[in-house]
């Protein structure tokens, strides 16, 4: 797809592998997602997703909020960087740090997150990566699956925009469940973002 001025500009925030980042980039290329990923922000220098960004020729930035004189200074800097790049939407994809409130305010209803369980269950502090899947298995849930939601000031709290149920099998391990959920994350995220960009959610 030929990018032009009207193509929404997307920033993706990561901390790790960045498989969702890759899925979003691929969706922009196939036309499933009418946007361009133009900026990748990582909380960790060693995140593999930074290599994915480099391979795609996408600008990246390692954002370490603790390196700033205050949390407010960190928040203001990241908002300025996003504004300088005319970012329209932000997708959190495995980003493990807290989002500065300045950023939530500047991009209200335009920041989304993907979570690896069916919120509102199995969300909040400590519920990330394999911890989530372990909790789902320990509770003998019959279903799990990804959730995409708007981001507000509280972890995993914003309005749910999309979910996809997958079965939990009796012999599942966190690894096998993670694989099944991740496969659906990669499809769901682009679909929900596309609906958001097209104004298909009634947001106030
Ligand atoms: C995904 O499971 C996502 O739901 C969660 O963090 C993981 C990120 O994986 N928020 P990746 O870095 O996109 O591969």
Coordinates of C-alpha atoms and ligand atoms in Angstrom, one line a residue:
X1 CA 0.0 0.0 0.0
X2 CA 1.3 3.4 -0.9
X3 CA 1.6 5.6 2.2
X4 CA 0.4 9.1 1.9
X5 CA -0.5 12.0 4.2
X6 CA -3.9 10.6 5.0
X7 CA -2.5 7.3 6.2
X8 CA -2.8 7.2 10.0
X9 CA 0.6 7.0 11.6
X10 CA 1.1 4.3 14.2
X11 CA 3.6 4.0 17.0
X12 CA 4.1 0.6 18.6
X13 CA 5.4 0.2 22.2
X14 CA 7.2 -3.1 23.0
X15 CA 9.4 -4.7 25.6
X16 CA 10.2 -8.1 24.1
X17 CA 9.9 -10.3 21.1
X18 CA 7.6 -8.0 19.2
X19 CA 5.6 -10.7 17.4
X20 CA 2.5 -8.5 17.6
X21 CA 4.6 -5.6 16.2
X22 CA 5.5 -7.8 13.3
X23 CA 1.9 -8.9 12.8
X24 CA 0.8 -5.2 12.7
X25 CA 3.5 -4.3 10.2
X26 CA 2.5 -7.3 8.1
X27 CA -1.2 -6.2 8.3
X28 CA -0.3 -2.7 7.0
X29 CA 1.5 -4.3 4.1
X30 CA -1.4 -6.7 3.2
X31 CA -4.0 -3.9 3.5
X32 CA -5.8 -5.4 6.5
X33 CA -4.7 -2.3 8.5
X34 CA -4.9 1.1 6.8
X35 CA -2.0 2.6 8.8
X36 CA 1.8 2.9 8.7
X37 CA 4.0 1.8 11.6
X38 CA 6.5 4.7 11.7
X39 CA 7.9 4.5 15.3
X40 CA 8.8 1.7 17.7
X41 CA 9.4 2.5 21.3
X42 CA 10.9 -0.1 23.6
X43 CA 11.4 0.0 27.4
X44 CA 14.4 -2.4 26.9
X45 CA 17.4 -2.0 24.7
X46 CA 17.7 -5.8 24.2
X47 CA 14.1 -6.3 23.0
X48 CA 14.1 -8.5 19.9
X49 CA 11.4 -6.3 18.5
X50 CA 14.0 -3.5 18.0
X51 CA 15.7 -5.8 15.4
X52 CA 12.4 -6.3 13.7
X53 CA 11.9 -2.5 13.5
X54 CA 15.5 -2.1 12.1
X55 CA 14.8 -4.8 9.5
X56 CA 11.7 -2.9 8.4
X57 CA 13.5 0.4 8.3
X58 CA 11.3 1.8 11.1
X59 CA 12.7 4.4 13.5
X60 CA 13.0 3.3 17.1
X61 CA 13.6 4.7 20.5
X62 CA 14.5 3.1 23.9
X63 CA 12.4 4.9 26.5
X64 CA 13.8 4.6 30.0
X65 CA 11.5 6.8 32.2
X66 CA 13.8 6.4 35.2
X67 CA 16.6 8.2 33.4
X68 CA 14.7 11.5 33.5
X69 CA 14.8 13.9 36.4
X70 CA 11.1 13.3 37.1
X71 CA 8.3 11.1 35.9
X72 CA 6.7 14.3 34.5
X73 CA 9.8 15.1 32.5
X74 CA 9.7 11.5 31.0
X75 CA 6.0 11.9 30.1
X76 CA 6.5 15.3 28.5
X77 CA 9.5 14.0 26.5
X78 CA 7.7 11.0 25.1
X79 CA 4.6 13.0 24.2
X80 CA 6.9 15.5 22.4
X81 CA 8.6 12.7 20.4
X82 CA 5.2 11.3 19.4
X83 CA 3.9 14.8 18.4
X84 CA 7.1 15.5 16.4
X85 CA 6.4 12.4 14.4
X86 CA 2.7 13.2 13.9
X87 CA 1.7 9.9 15.5
X88 CA -2.1 9.4 15.3
X89 CA -2.5 6.1 17.2
X90 CA -0.4 4.1 19.7
X91 CA -0.5 0.3 20.0
X92 CA 1.0 -1.3 23.2
X93 CA 2.3 -4.7 22.3
X94 CA 3.9 -6.4 25.2
X95 CA 5.1 -3.1 26.7
X96 CA 5.9 -3.8 30.3
X97 CA 6.3 -0.3 31.8
X98 CA 3.6 2.0 33.0
X99 CA 2.4 4.5 30.4
X100 CA 3.0 8.1 31.5
X101 CA -0.3 9.9 32.4
X102 CA 0.8 12.8 30.1
X103 CA 0.7 10.3 27.2
X104 CA -2.7 8.9 28.1
X105 CA -4.1 12.4 28.3
X106 CA -2.6 13.5 25.0
X107 CA -3.8 10.3 23.2
X108 CA -7.1 9.5 24.9
X109 CA -9.1 6.9 23.0
X110 CA -6.1 6.5 20.6
X111 CA -4.0 4.2 22.7
X112 CA -4.8 0.5 22.7
X113 CA -3.2 -2.5 24.4
X114 CA -3.3 -6.2 23.8
X115 CA -3.6 -8.6 26.7
X116 CA -3.2 -12.3 26.6
X117 CA -6.3 -13.3 28.5
X118 CA -10.0 -12.5 28.5
X119 CA -10.3 -9.4 30.6
X120 CA -11.7 -8.3 33.0
X121 CA -10.4 -11.6 34.5
X122 CA -6.6 -12.2 34.7
X123 CA -5.6 -8.6 34.3
X124 CA -3.8 -6.1 36.4
X125 CA -0.4 -6.1 38.2
X126 CA 1.6 -9.3 37.8
X127 CA -0.6 -10.6 35.0
X128 CA 1.7 -10.7 32.0
X129 CA 3.5 -13.3 29.9
X130 CA 3.3 -16.8 31.3
X131 CA 2.0 -15.6 34.7
X132 CA -1.4 -15.0 33.0
X133 CA -1.5 -18.4 31.4
X134 CA -0.4 -20.1 34.6
X135 CA -3.3 -18.4 36.5
X136 CA -5.8 -19.4 33.8
X137 CA -4.7 -23.0 34.0
X138 CA -4.6 -23.0 37.8
X139 CA -8.3 -21.9 37.8
X140 CA -9.2 -24.7 35.4
X141 CA -10.7 -22.2 32.9
X142 CA -12.2 -23.8 29.8
X143 CA -11.5 -20.7 27.7
X144 CA -8.9 -18.1 27.3
X145 CA -7.9 -15.7 24.5
X146 CA -6.7 -12.2 23.7
X147 CA -8.3 -8.9 24.6
X148 CA -7.7 -5.6 22.9
X149 CA -8.7 -2.6 25.0
X150 CA -8.3 1.2 25.2
X151 CA -5.7 2.4 27.6
X152 CA -6.4 4.6 30.5
X153 CA -4.5 5.5 33.7
X154 CA -5.1 2.0 35.3
X155 CA -3.5 -1.2 34.1
X156 CA -5.8 -3.4 31.9
X157 CA -8.8 -1.3 32.8
X158 CA -9.9 0.6 29.7
X159 CA -12.9 -0.2 27.5
X160 CA -12.7 -3.6 25.8
X161 CA -12.7 -3.3 22.0
X162 CA -12.3 -6.9 21.0
X163 CA -11.8 -10.4 22.3
X164 CA -11.3 -13.9 20.7
X165 CA -12.0 -17.0 22.7
X166 CA -9.8 -20.1 22.3
X167 CA -10.3 -23.4 24.1
X168 CA -8.1 -24.4 27.0
X169 CA -7.1 -28.1 26.7
X170 CA -6.8 -30.4 29.8
X171 CA -3.2 -31.1 29.0
X172 CA -2.2 -27.5 28.2
X173 CA 1.0 -26.0 29.6
X174 CA 1.6 -22.2 29.8
X175 CA 3.6 -22.7 26.6
X176 CA 1.0 -24.5 24.6
X177 CA -1.8 -22.1 25.8
X178 CA 0.4 -19.1 25.0
X179 CA 1.0 -20.4 21.5
X180 CA -2.8 -20.8 20.9
X181 CA -3.6 -17.3 22.3
X182 CA -0.7 -15.6 20.5
X183 CA -1.8 -16.9 17.1
X184 CA -5.2 -15.2 17.7
X185 CA -3.5 -12.0 19.1
X186 CA -1.8 -11.5 15.8
X187 CA -5.1 -11.6 13.9
X188 CA -7.2 -9.7 16.4
X189 CA -5.0 -6.7 17.0
X190 CA -4.9 -5.5 13.4
X191 CA -8.7 -6.0 13.0
X192 CA -9.5 -4.0 16.1
X193 CA -7.1 -1.2 15.2
X194 CA -8.6 -1.0 11.8
X195 CA -12.1 -0.6 13.3
X196 CA -10.8 2.1 15.7
X197 CA -9.1 4.0 12.8
X198 CA -12.3 3.7 10.7
X199 CA -14.3 5.2 13.6
X200 CA -16.4 2.1 14.0
X201 CA -16.5 2.3 17.8
X202 CA -18.8 4.8 19.5
X203 CA -16.3 6.6 21.8
X204 CA -17.1 9.7 23.8
Ligands
LIG1 C1 1.6 -10.8 24.2 O1 1.2 -12.0 24.8 C2 0.7 -9.7 24.6 O2 -0.7 -10.1 24.8 C3 1.2 -9.3 26.0 O3 2.6 -9.4 25.8 C4 2.9 -10.4 24.8 C5 3.8 -9.7 23.8 O4 4.3 -10.6 22.9 N1 0.8 -8.0 26.3 P1 5.1 -10.0 21.6 O5 6.3 -9.2 22.2 O6 4.2 -9.2 20.8 O7 5.6 -11.3 20.9

